[in-house]
Coordinates of N, CA and C in Angstrom, one line a residue:
X1 N 0.8 -1.2 -0.1 CA 0.0 -0.1 0.0 C 0.9 1.3 -0.1
X2 N 2.1 1.2 0.8 CA 2.8 2.5 0.8 C 3.4 2.7 -0.5
X3 N 3.8 1.6 -1.2 CA 4.5 1.9 -2.5 C 3.5 2.1 -3.5
X4 N 2.1 1.9 -3.5 CA 1.1 2.2 -4.3 C 0.8 3.9 -4.2
X5 N 0.8 4.3 -2.9 CA 0.6 5.7 -2.5 C 1.7 6.6 -3.1
X6 N 3.0 6.0 -2.9 CA 4.2 6.8 -3.4 C 4.2 6.9 -4.7
X7 N 3.6 5.9 -5.5 CA 3.8 5.9 -7.0 C 2.7 6.9 -7.6
X8 N 1.8 7.4 -6.8 CA 0.7 8.4 -7.3 C 1.2 9.6 -7.1
X9 N 2.4 10.1 -6.5 CA 2.9 11.6 -6.3 C 3.3 11.9 -7.8
X10 N 2.5 13.0 -8.1 CA 2.9 13.6 -9.5 C 2.9 15.0 -9.5
X11 N 3.7 15.6 -10.4 CA 3.9 17.1 -10.7 C 3.3 17.6 -11.8
X12 N 2.6 18.3 -11.9 CA 1.8 19.2 -13.3 C 2.6 20.3 -13.3
X13 N 2.9 20.8 -14.9 CA 3.6 22.0 -15.1 C 2.6 23.0 -15.7
X14 N 2.8 24.1 -15.6 CA 2.1 25.0 -16.5 C 2.9 26.3 -16.5
X15 N 2.5 27.0 -17.7 CA 3.1 28.4 -17.8 C 2.3 29.6 -17.8
X16 N 2.8 30.7 -17.3 CA 1.9 32.0 -17.2 C 2.6 32.9 -17.8
X17 N 2.0 34.0 -18.4 CA 2.6 35.1 -18.8 C 2.1 36.4 -17.9
X18 N 3.1 37.0 -17.3 CA 3.0 38.3 -16.4 C 2.9 39.6 -17.2
X19 N 1.7 40.1 -17.7 CA 1.8 41.1 -18.4 C 2.1 42.5 -17.8
X20 N 2.4 42.7 -16.5 CA 2.9 43.6 -15.8 C 4.3 43.8 -15.9
X21 N 5.0 42.6 -16.0 CA 6.4 42.6 -16.1 C 7.0 41.8 -17.5
X22 N 6.1 41.5 -18.2 CA 6.5 41.1 -19.5 C 7.5 40.0 -19.5
X23 N 7.0 39.0 -18.6 CA 7.8 37.7 -18.4 C 7.0 36.7 -18.3
X24 N 7.3 35.7 -18.7 CA 6.9 34.2 -18.7 C 7.4 33.5 -17.4
X25 N 6.6 32.8 -16.8 CA 6.8 32.2 -15.4 C 6.4 30.5 -15.4
X26 N 7.3 29.7 -15.0 CA 6.8 28.2 -15.5 C 6.6 27.9 -13.8
X27 N 5.5 27.2 -13.8 CA 5.1 26.8 -12.4 C 5.1 25.1 -12.1
X28 N 5.3 24.6 -11.1 CA 4.8 23.0 -10.8 C 3.7 23.1 -9.8
X29 N 2.8 22.3 -9.9 CA 1.7 22.1 -9.1 C 1.8 20.6 -8.7
X30 N 1.9 20.2 -7.3 CA 2.2 18.9 -7.0 C 0.4 18.4 -6.7
X31 N 0.5 17.1 -6.4 CA -0.8 16.5 -5.9 C -0.5 16.0 -4.6
X32 N 0.7 16.3 -4.0 CA 0.8 15.7 -2.7 C 1.7 17.0 -1.9
X33 N 1.8 16.8 -0.6 CA 2.6 17.8 0.3 C 3.9 16.9 0.7
X34 N 4.8 17.5 0.7 CA 6.2 17.0 1.2 C 7.2 18.0 1.6
X35 N 7.7 18.1 2.7 CA 8.9 19.1 3.0 C 10.2 18.4 2.6
X36 N 10.9 19.3 2.1 CA 12.2 18.7 1.6 C 12.3 17.7 0.5
X37 N 11.3 17.8 -0.2 CA 11.1 16.9 -1.4 C 12.5 17.0 -2.3
X38 N 13.1 16.0 -2.6 CA 14.2 15.9 -3.2 C 14.1 15.3 -4.5
X39 N 14.2 16.1 -5.7 CA 14.2 15.7 -7.0 C 15.5 15.5 -7.5
X40 N 15.6 14.6 -8.5 CA 16.9 14.6 -9.2 C 16.8 15.3 -10.6
X41 N 17.6 14.7 -11.5 CA 17.7 15.7 -12.8 C 16.3 15.9 -13.5
X42 N 16.1 16.9 -13.9 CA 14.8 17.4 -14.6 C 14.9 18.3 -15.8
X43 N 14.0 18.3 -16.8 CA 14.1 19.0 -18.0 C 12.7 19.4 -18.3
X44 N 12.5 20.8 -18.6 CA 11.4 21.3 -18.8 C 11.3 21.9 -20.2
X45 N 10.8 21.7 -21.0 CA 11.0 22.4 -22.4 C 10.1 23.1 -22.8
X46 N 10.4 24.3 -23.5 CA 9.8 25.3 -24.3 C 9.7 25.2 -25.7
X47 N 8.5 25.8 -26.1 CA 8.4 25.9 -27.5 C 8.2 27.2 -28.0
X48 N 8.8 27.8 -28.8 CA 8.7 29.0 -29.5 C 8.5 29.2 -30.9
X49 N 7.9 30.1 -31.4 CA 8.1 30.1 -32.9 C 9.3 30.5 -33.4
X50 N 9.6 29.7 -34.5 CA 11.0 29.7 -35.0 C 11.6 31.0 -35.4
X51 N 10.7 32.1 -35.8 CA 11.1 33.4 -36.3 C 11.6 34.3 -34.9
X52 N 11.5 33.7 -33.7 CA 12.2 34.1 -32.4 C 13.5 33.8 -32.3
X53 N 14.5 34.7 -32.8 CA 15.8 34.2 -32.9 C 16.6 34.2 -31.5
X54 N 16.2 33.3 -30.8 CA 16.9 33.4 -29.4 C 17.7 32.1 -29.3
X55 N 19.0 32.3 -29.2 CA 19.8 31.2 -29.5 C 19.9 30.1 -27.9
X56 N 19.7 31.0 -26.8 CA 19.7 30.6 -25.5 C 18.9 31.5 -24.6
X57 N 17.8 30.9 -23.9 CA 16.9 31.6 -23.1 C 17.5 32.0 -21.7
X58 N 17.5 33.3 -21.5 CA 18.3 33.7 -20.1 C 17.2 33.5 -18.9
X59 N 17.5 32.3 -18.2 CA 16.6 31.8 -17.1 C 16.8 32.6 -15.9
X60 N 15.8 32.8 -15.1 CA 16.2 33.4 -13.8 C 15.5 32.4 -12.7
X61 N 16.1 31.7 -11.8 CA 15.9 30.7 -11.1 C 15.0 31.2 -9.9
X62 N 14.2 30.5 -9.5 CA 13.4 30.6 -8.3 C 13.5 29.5 -7.2
X63 N 13.0 28.4 -7.7 CA 13.0 27.1 -7.0 C 13.3 25.9 -7.7
X64 N 13.9 24.8 -6.9 CA 13.9 23.5 -7.7 C 15.2 23.5 -8.4
X65 N 16.3 24.2 -7.8 CA 17.8 24.1 -8.5 C 17.9 25.1 -9.5
X66 N 19.1 25.0 -10.2 CA 19.4 25.8 -11.0 C 19.3 25.6 -12.4
X67 N 18.2 26.2 -13.1 CA 17.8 26.1 -14.4 C 18.5 26.7 -15.5
X68 N 18.9 25.9 -16.6 CA 19.7 26.6 -17.8 C 19.2 26.1 -19.1
X69 N 19.1 26.9 -20.0 CA 18.7 26.5 -21.4 C 19.9 25.7 -22.0
X70 N 19.9 24.3 -22.0 CA 21.1 23.5 -22.4 C 20.9 22.7 -23.6
X71 N 19.9 22.8 -24.4 CA 19.4 22.0 -25.4 C 18.6 22.9 -26.5
X72 N 19.0 23.2 -27.9 CA 18.2 24.0 -28.5 C 18.3 23.3 -29.8
X73 N 16.8 23.3 -30.5 CA 17.0 23.1 -32.0 C 15.9 23.9 -32.5
X74 N 16.5 24.6 -33.6 CA 15.6 25.8 -34.1 C 15.4 25.5 -35.6
X75 N 13.8 25.5 -35.8 CA 13.2 25.1 -37.1 C 13.6 23.9 -37.8
X76 N 13.5 22.8 -37.0 CA 13.6 21.4 -37.5 C 12.7 21.3 -38.8
X77 N 13.4 20.2 -39.6 CA 12.4 20.0 -40.8 C 10.9 19.5 -40.4
X78 N 11.0 18.8 -39.5 CA 9.8 18.1 -39.1 C 8.5 19.3 -38.8
X79 N 9.0 20.4 -37.8 CA 8.3 21.5 -37.6 C 9.0 22.7 -37.6
X80 N 9.1 23.4 -39.0 CA 10.0 24.5 -39.3 C 9.5 25.9 -38.6
X81 N 8.3 25.7 -38.4 CA 7.8 26.9 -37.8 C 8.1 27.0 -36.3
X82 N 8.6 26.0 -35.7 CA 8.8 26.0 -34.2 C 10.2 25.8 -33.8
X83 N 10.7 26.3 -32.7 CA 12.0 26.0 -32.2 C 11.8 25.3 -30.7
X84 N 12.7 24.7 -30.2 CA 12.5 24.1 -29.0 C 13.9 24.1 -28.1
X85 N 13.4 24.5 -26.8 CA 14.3 24.7 -25.9 C 14.3 23.9 -24.8
X86 N 15.3 23.1 -24.2 CA 15.3 22.2 -23.3 C 16.0 22.9 -22.0
X87 N 15.1 23.2 -21.1 CA 15.6 23.9 -19.6 C 15.7 22.8 -18.9
X88 N 17.1 22.6 -18.3 CA 17.6 21.5 -17.4 C 17.9 21.9 -16.1
X89 N 17.9 21.0 -15.1 CA 18.3 21.2 -13.8 C 18.8 19.9 -13.2
X90 N 19.8 20.3 -12.3 CA 20.3 19.1 -11.6 C 19.4 18.7 -10.3
X91 N 18.5 19.4 -10.1 CA 17.6 19.2 -8.8 C 18.1 19.7 -7.6
X92 N 16.9 19.9 -6.5 CA 17.2 20.4 -5.3 C 16.2 19.9 -4.5
X93 N 16.3 20.2 -3.3 CA 15.2 20.3 -2.4 C 14.2 21.3 -2.4
X94 N 12.8 20.8 -2.4 CA 11.8 21.8 -2.4 C 10.7 21.3 -1.5
X95 N 10.2 22.4 -0.9 CA 9.0 22.1 0.0 C 7.9 22.4 -1.0
X96 N 7.0 21.2 -1.1 CA 5.8 21.1 -2.1 C 4.5 21.0 -1.1
X97 N 3.5 21.9 -1.5 CA 2.2 21.7 -0.8 C 1.2 21.4 -1.7
X98 N 0.3 20.4 -1.6 CA -0.7 20.0 -2.4 C -1.5 21.1 -3.0
X99 N -1.4 20.8 -4.2 CA -2.5 21.8 -5.1 C -1.8 23.5 -4.9
X100 N -0.6 23.8 -4.6 CA -0.2 25.1 -4.4 C 0.9 25.0 -5.6
X101 N 0.8 26.3 -6.4 CA 1.4 26.6 -7.6 C 2.8 27.2 -7.1
X102 N 4.1 26.7 -7.5 CA 5.2 27.2 -7.1 C 6.1 27.6 -8.5
X103 N 6.7 28.9 -8.4 CA 7.4 29.2 -9.5 C 8.7 28.6 -9.6
X104 N 9.0 28.0 -10.7 CA 10.3 27.2 -10.8 C 11.4 28.3 -11.5
X105 N 10.9 28.9 -12.4 CA 11.8 29.7 -13.3 C 11.1 30.9 -14.0
X106 N 11.6 31.9 -14.3 CA 11.0 32.8 -15.4 C 11.9 33.4 -16.5
X107 N 11.5 33.9 -17.5 CA 12.3 34.5 -18.5 C 11.2 35.3 -19.2
X108 N 12.1 36.2 -20.1 CA 11.7 37.2 -21.0 C 12.0 36.9 -22.5
X109 N 11.2 37.3 -23.5 CA 11.2 37.2 -24.6 C 10.9 38.5 -25.5
X110 N 11.3 38.7 -26.7 CA 10.8 40.0 -27.4 C 9.5 40.3 -27.0
X111 N 9.2 41.6 -27.0 CA 8.2 42.3 -26.5 C 6.8 42.2 -27.7
X112 N 7.4 42.0 -29.0 CA 6.6 42.1 -30.1 C 5.9 40.5 -30.4
X113 N 6.3 39.5 -29.5 CA 5.9 38.2 -29.5 C 4.4 38.0 -28.7
X114 N 3.4 37.2 -29.4 CA 2.3 36.8 -28.7 C 2.5 35.9 -27.8
X115 N 2.0 36.1 -26.4 CA 2.3 35.3 -25.4 C 1.7 33.9 -25.7
X116 N 0.7 33.9 -26.4 CA -0.1 32.7 -26.4 C 0.8 31.8 -27.4
X117 N 1.7 32.1 -28.1 CA 2.6 31.5 -29.0 C 3.7 30.9 -28.2
X118 N 3.9 30.9 -27.1 CA 4.8 30.4 -26.2 C 4.2 29.3 -25.4
X119 N 4.7 28.1 -25.4 CA 4.2 26.8 -24.5 C 5.0 26.2 -24.1
X120 N 4.5 25.0 -23.3 CA 5.6 23.8 -23.0 C 5.5 22.8 -24.0
X121 N 6.6 22.0 -23.8 CA 6.6 20.8 -24.9 C 5.5 19.8 -24.7
X122 N 5.1 19.4 -25.6 CA 3.8 18.2 -25.2 C 4.4 16.9 -25.8
X123 N 4.7 16.2 -24.5 CA 5.6 14.9 -24.5 C 4.7 13.8 -25.5
X124 N 3.5 13.9 -25.8 CA 2.9 13.1 -26.7 C 2.9 13.5 -28.1
X125 N 2.6 14.8 -28.4 CA 2.2 15.1 -29.9 C 3.6 15.8 -30.3
X126 N 4.5 16.4 -29.7 CA 5.7 17.2 -30.1 C 6.5 16.3 -30.8
X127 N 7.5 16.6 -31.5 CA 8.5 15.7 -32.3 C 9.5 14.9 -31.4
X128 N 9.6 13.7 -31.8 CA 10.5 12.9 -30.9 C 12.1 13.2 -31.4
X129 N 12.9 12.6 -30.6 CA 14.3 12.7 -30.9 C 14.6 12.4 -32.2
X130 N 14.0 11.1 -32.9 CA 14.6 10.6 -34.2 C 13.6 11.3 -35.4
X131 N 12.9 12.5 -35.0 CA 12.1 12.8 -36.1 C 13.2 13.8 -36.9
X132 N 12.8 14.2 -38.3 CA 13.7 14.8 -39.2 C 14.0 16.2 -38.6
X133 N 15.4 16.4 -38.6 CA 15.8 17.6 -38.1 C 15.8 18.1 -36.6
X134 N 15.5 17.0 -35.9 CA 15.7 17.1 -34.3 C 17.0 16.7 -33.7
X135 N 17.8 16.4 -34.7 CA 19.2 16.2 -34.2 C 19.6 15.3 -33.0
X136 N 18.5 14.4 -32.9 CA 18.7 13.5 -31.7 C 18.2 14.1 -30.4
X137 N 17.8 15.4 -30.3 CA 17.3 16.1 -29.2 C 16.1 15.3 -28.5
X138 N 16.3 14.9 -27.2 CA 15.0 14.6 -26.5 C 14.6 15.7 -25.6
X139 N 13.5 16.4 -26.0 CA 12.7 17.5 -25.3 C 11.7 17.1 -24.5
X140 N 11.6 15.8 -24.1 CA 10.4 15.5 -23.3 C 10.5 16.1 -21.8
X141 N 9.6 16.4 -21.1 CA 9.6 16.8 -19.7 C 9.5 15.9 -19.1
X142 N 10.6 15.9 -18.0 CA 10.7 15.2 -17.2 C 11.3 15.6 -15.7
X143 N 10.8 15.1 -14.6 CA 11.2 15.5 -13.4 C 11.4 14.0 -12.5
X144 N 12.6 13.7 -12.2 CA 12.7 12.4 -11.6 C 13.3 12.7 -10.0
X145 N 12.5 12.2 -9.4 CA 13.0 12.2 -7.9 C 14.3 11.6 -7.5
X146 N 14.6 11.8 -6.2 CA 15.9 10.9 -5.8 C 16.0 9.3 -5.7
X147 N 14.7 8.8 -5.8 CA 14.6 7.6 -5.9 C 14.5 7.2 -7.3
X148 N 14.7 8.0 -8.4 CA 14.7 7.5 -9.8 C 13.2 7.4 -10.4
X149 N 12.4 7.9 -9.6 CA 11.1 7.5 -10.1 C 10.6 8.6 -10.9
X150 N 9.8 8.7 -11.9 CA 9.4 9.6 -12.8 C 7.9 10.4 -12.1
X151 N 8.3 11.6 -11.8 CA 7.0 12.3 -11.2 C 6.3 13.2 -12.0
X152 N 6.9 13.7 -13.3 CA 6.3 14.5 -14.1 C 5.0 13.8 -14.5
X153 N 3.7 14.5 -14.5 CA 2.4 14.1 -14.8 C 1.9 14.6 -16.4
X154 N 1.7 15.9 -16.3 CA 1.3 16.5 -17.5 C 1.3 18.0 -17.4
X155 N 1.3 18.7 -18.6 CA 1.3 20.3 -18.7 C -0.3 20.5 -18.6
X156 N -0.4 21.7 -18.1 CA -1.8 22.4 -18.2 C -1.6 23.6 -19.1
X157 N -2.9 24.0 -19.5 CA -3.1 24.8 -20.5 C -2.4 26.3 -20.1
X158 N -2.2 27.0 -21.2 CA -1.4 28.5 -21.0 C -2.3 29.3 -20.2
X159 N -1.8 30.1 -19.4 CA -2.8 31.0 -18.6 C -1.9 32.5 -18.5
X160 N -2.9 33.5 -18.2 CA -2.2 34.7 -18.1 C -2.5 35.2 -16.8
X161 N -1.4 35.8 -16.3 CA -1.6 36.4 -14.9 C -1.4 37.9 -14.8
X162 N -2.4 38.6 -14.2 CA -2.3 40.0 -14.1 C -1.0 40.7 -13.3
X163 N -0.9 39.7 -12.1 CA 0.1 40.0 -11.3 C 0.9 38.8 -10.7
X164 N 2.0 38.9 -10.2 CA 2.8 37.8 -9.6 C 2.1 37.5 -8.3
X165 N 2.0 36.3 -7.9 CA 1.5 35.9 -6.7 C 2.5 36.2 -5.7
X166 N 2.2 36.9 -4.5 CA 3.0 37.6 -3.7 C 3.9 36.5 -3.0
X167 N 3.4 35.1 -2.5 CA 3.9 34.2 -1.8 C 5.0 33.6 -2.5
X168 N 4.9 33.7 -3.8 CA 5.7 32.6 -4.7 C 7.2 33.1 -4.7
X169 N 7.6 34.3 -4.7 CA 9.0 34.8 -5.1 C 9.3 35.7 -3.7
X170 N 10.1 35.0 -2.9 CA 10.5 35.8 -1.6 C 11.0 37.1 -2.0
X171 N 10.8 38.1 -1.1 CA 11.1 39.4 -1.4 C 12.6 39.6 -1.1
X172 N 13.4 40.2 -1.7 CA 14.9 40.6 -1.8 C 14.9 42.0 -1.6
X173 N 14.1 42.8 -1.2 CA 14.1 44.3 -0.9 C 13.4 44.7 0.3
X174 N 13.4 46.1 0.6 CA 12.4 46.6 1.9 C 11.8 47.6 1.3
X175 N 10.5 48.0 1.5 CA 9.8 49.0 1.1 C 9.3 49.8 2.5
X176 N 9.4 51.0 2.5 CA 8.7 51.8 3.7 C 7.8 52.8 3.2
X177 N 7.1 53.0 4.0 CA 6.0 54.4 3.8 C 6.2 55.3 4.7
X178 N 6.2 56.6 4.3 CA 6.2 57.5 5.2 C 5.4 58.8 4.7
X179 N 5.0 59.7 5.8 CA 4.8 59.3 7.0 C 3.8 58.2 7.3
X180 N 3.9 57.6 8.4 CA 2.8 56.4 8.6 C 2.8 56.4 10.1
X181 N 1.9 57.2 10.8 CA 0.4 57.4 10.3 C 0.3 58.5 9.3
X182 N -0.7 58.5 8.1 CA -0.9 59.4 7.2 C -1.9 60.4 7.7
X183 N -1.7 61.7 7.9 CA -2.5 62.6 8.4 C -2.9 63.6 7.3
X184 N -2.4 63.8 6.3 CA -3.0 64.6 5.3 C -3.3 64.2 3.7
X185 N -3.6 62.9 3.8 CA -3.9 62.0 2.7 C -2.8 61.7 1.9
X186 N -1.3 62.3 2.0 CA -0.4 62.1 1.2 C 0.6 61.1 1.8
X187 N 1.2 60.3 1.1 CA 2.4 59.6 1.7 C 3.7 59.2 0.4
X188 N 4.5 59.1 0.8 CA 5.8 58.6 0.0 C 6.4 57.3 0.2
X189 N 7.2 56.9 -0.5 CA 7.7 55.5 -0.7 C 9.3 55.4 -0.6
X190 N 9.7 54.7 0.1 CA 11.3 54.4 0.0 C 11.5 53.0 -0.2
X191 N 12.5 52.6 -1.2 CA 12.8 51.2 -1.5 C 14.2 51.0 -1.2
X192 N 14.7 50.0 -0.7 CA 16.1 49.6 -0.3 C 16.2 48.0 -0.9
X193 N 17.4 48.0 -1.7 CA 17.7 46.6 -2.0 C 17.3 46.5 -3.4
X194 N 17.0 47.5 -4.0 CA 16.4 47.3 -5.4 C 16.9 48.7 -6.4
X195 N 17.4 48.4 -7.4 CA 17.8 49.5 -8.4 C 16.8 49.7 -9.7
X196 N 17.2 50.7 -10.4 CA 16.5 51.1 -11.5 C 16.8 49.8 -12.5
X197 N 18.0 49.0 -12.5 CA 18.3 47.8 -13.4 C 17.4 46.7 -13.2
X198 N 16.6 46.7 -12.0 CA 15.7 45.8 -11.6 C 14.5 45.7 -12.3
X199 N 14.1 46.8 -13.0 CA 12.9 47.0 -13.9 C 12.0 47.8 -13.0
X200 N 10.7 48.0 -13.6 CA 9.5 48.6 -12.9 C 9.1 48.0 -11.6
X201 N 8.5 48.9 -10.8 CA 7.9 48.3 -9.5 C 6.4 49.0 -9.9
X202 N 5.6 47.8 -9.5 CA 4.0 47.8 -9.7 C 3.6 47.9 -8.1
X203 N 3.0 49.1 -7.9 CA 2.6 49.3 -6.3 C 0.9 49.4 -6.4
X204 N 0.3 48.6 -5.7 CA -1.2 48.3 -5.8 C -1.7 48.6 -4.4
X205 N -2.4 49.6 -4.4 CA -3.2 50.0 -3.1 C -4.5 49.6 -3.0
X206 N -4.7 48.6 -1.7 CA -5.9 48.2 -1.5 C -6.4 48.3 -0.2
X207 N -7.7 48.2 0.2 CA -8.3 48.1 1.4 C -7.9 46.8 2.0
X208 N -8.4 46.4 3.1 CA -8.2 45.2 3.8 C -8.8 44.2 3.4
X209 N -9.9 44.4 2.5 CA -11.0 43.4 1.8 C -10.1 43.0 0.6
X210 N -9.1 43.7 0.1 CA -8.6 43.3 -1.1 C -9.3 44.0 -2.3
X211 N -10.1 45.0 -1.9 CA -10.6 46.0 -3.2 C -9.5 46.9 -3.6
X212 N -9.2 46.9 -4.8 CA -8.0 47.9 -5.5 C -8.5 49.1 -5.4
X213 N -7.6 50.1 -4.7 CA -7.9 51.5 -4.9 C -7.2 52.2 -6.0
X214 N -6.0 51.9 -6.2 CA -5.3 52.4 -7.3 C -4.0 51.6 -7.6
X215 N -3.5 51.8 -8.6 CA -2.1 51.1 -9.1 C -1.2 51.7 -9.8
X216 N 0.2 51.7 -9.5 CA 1.0 52.9 -10.2 C 2.2 51.7 -10.6
X217 N 2.9 51.9 -11.8 CA 3.8 51.2 -12.5 C 5.0 51.9 -13.0
X218 N 6.1 52.0 -12.3 CA 7.2 53.1 -12.7 C 8.6 52.5 -12.2
X219 N 9.5 53.2 -12.5 CA 11.0 52.8 -11.8 C 11.2 53.1 -10.4
X220 N 12.2 52.7 -9.9 CA 12.3 52.8 -8.5 C 12.6 54.5 -8.1
X221 N 13.2 55.1 -9.1 CA 13.5 56.8 -8.7 C 12.1 57.6 -8.9
X222 N 11.4 57.1 -9.8 CA 10.0 57.6 -10.1 C 9.2 57.5 -9.0
X223 N 8.9 56.3 -8.6 CA 8.2 55.9 -7.3 C 8.6 56.8 -5.8
X224 N 9.9 56.8 -5.9 CA 10.3 57.4 -4.5 C 10.2 58.9 -4.7
X225 N 10.3 59.5 -5.8 CA 10.0 60.9 -6.1 C 8.5 61.4 -6.0
X226 N 7.5 60.6 -6.1 CA 6.3 60.9 -6.1 C 5.5 60.8 -4.8
X227 N 4.2 61.7 -4.6 CA 3.8 61.6 -3.3 C 2.3 61.0 -3.9
X228 N 1.9 59.9 -3.2 CA 0.7 59.4 -3.6 C -0.5 59.7 -2.5
X229 N -1.6 59.8 -3.0 CA -2.8 60.4 -2.3 C -3.8 59.2 -2.1
X230 N -4.3 59.0 -0.8 CA -5.3 58.3 -0.3 C -6.7 59.2 -0.4
X231 N -7.5 58.5 -1.4 CA -8.9 59.1 -1.5 C -9.5 59.4 -0.3
X232 N -10.1 60.5 -0.1 CA -10.8 60.9 1.3 C -11.8 60.0 1.7
X233 N -12.4 59.1 1.0 CA -13.5 58.3 1.4 C -12.8 57.1 2.2
X234 N -11.6 57.2 2.2 CA -10.7 56.0 3.1 C -10.0 56.7 4.3
X235 N -10.5 57.8 4.6 CA -9.8 58.5 5.7 C -10.3 57.8 7.1
X236 N -9.1 57.3 7.9 CA -9.4 56.7 9.1 C -9.4 55.1 8.9
X237 N -9.1 54.6 7.7 CA -9.0 53.1 7.3 C -7.5 52.6 7.4
X238 N -7.2 51.3 7.7 CA -6.0 50.9 7.4 C -6.0 50.2 6.0
X239 N -4.9 50.5 5.2 CA -4.9 50.1 3.8 C -3.7 49.2 3.6
X240 N -3.5 48.7 2.5 CA -2.2 47.8 2.2 C -1.6 48.3 0.9
X241 N -0.3 48.4 0.9 CA 0.2 48.8 -0.3 C 1.2 47.5 -0.6
X242 N 1.1 47.1 -1.7 CA 1.8 45.9 -2.1 C 2.7 46.2 -3.5
X243 N 4.0 45.9 -3.2 CA 5.0 46.3 -4.2 C 5.5 44.9 -4.7
X244 N 5.2 44.9 -6.1 CA 5.7 43.6 -6.9 C 6.7 43.9 -7.8
X245 N 7.7 43.3 -7.7 CA 9.0 43.5 -8.5 C 9.8 42.4 -9.0
X246 N 10.8 42.5 -9.6 CA 11.6 41.4 -10.1 C 12.4 40.6 -8.8
X247 N 12.4 41.4 -7.9 CA 13.0 41.0 -6.6 C 11.8 40.4 -5.7
X248 N 10.9 40.0 -6.0 CA 9.7 39.7 -5.3 C 8.7 40.5 -4.8
X249 N 7.9 40.2 -3.7 CA 6.9 41.1 -3.4 C 6.7 41.6 -1.8
X250 N 6.6 42.9 -1.5 CA 6.4 43.1 -0.2 C 5.1 43.8 0.0
X251 N 4.5 43.8 1.2 CA 3.3 44.5 1.5 C 3.7 45.3 2.8
X252 N 3.0 46.4 2.8 CA 3.2 47.4 3.8 C 1.8 47.9 4.3
X253 N 1.5 48.0 5.6 CA 0.2 48.6 6.0 C 0.4 50.1 6.1
X254 N -0.7 50.8 5.7 CA -0.9 52.1 5.7 C -1.9 52.5 6.6
X255 N -1.6 53.5 7.7 CA -2.6 53.8 8.5 C -3.1 55.1 8.3
X256 N -4.4 55.2 7.9 CA -4.8 56.8 7.5 C -5.5 57.4 8.7
X257 N -5.0 58.5 9.3 CA -5.6 59.1 10.5 C -5.8 60.7 10.2
X258 N -6.9 60.9 9.3 CA -7.2 62.3 8.6 C -8.4 62.8 9.7

């Protein structure tokens, strides 16, 4: 019985496009929970239009080891309209929570590309290694655990994400609100541990129920030089400011006492 239960442990994969940061995020979703789950060698393959002339995708690692684009076939004869990129990892320890989506890695592509044209490799229908022009490359998705058992189950359909899920990418910066308590409806922001090179900062102001009040997307210097206004209808309320960046997400409480 124990072996049968263990054999049912599966990991699903899917890809999301974050339109705010113009990047693609690859997620894993397990059907089980396990602390310090150790997986061995893994490959997650991406399929792009062949007119996207990217010889090597620059991957930013988040979880599950160090991921890198190690295998590329561009416009093979069997599918000349497509290119295939095998993103592989030696594996690492990962805390898995049943049905919880965790980011493995993310990457960016040219901005004129339709996000719907980027997908994960289909192990059943996409070309095998012996297909014409594939050069012997095996691009099947695989996630093997430390016992040598294949845990990859399936890919899920393309999804588009409005914002990065805050819990998925640990924050590597600090955000401060001042003054806090706010008494004239205006406040300013200070960000430490982040630079202009890290890209835009998305700030979303909400009430405690999650209702969005405003959102602002700009670089670090612009966001620090601007005064933000709390609408008068929220006088006396406690609000939340969420900062979403390439270095993760941070949330600060704002106390309005007008």
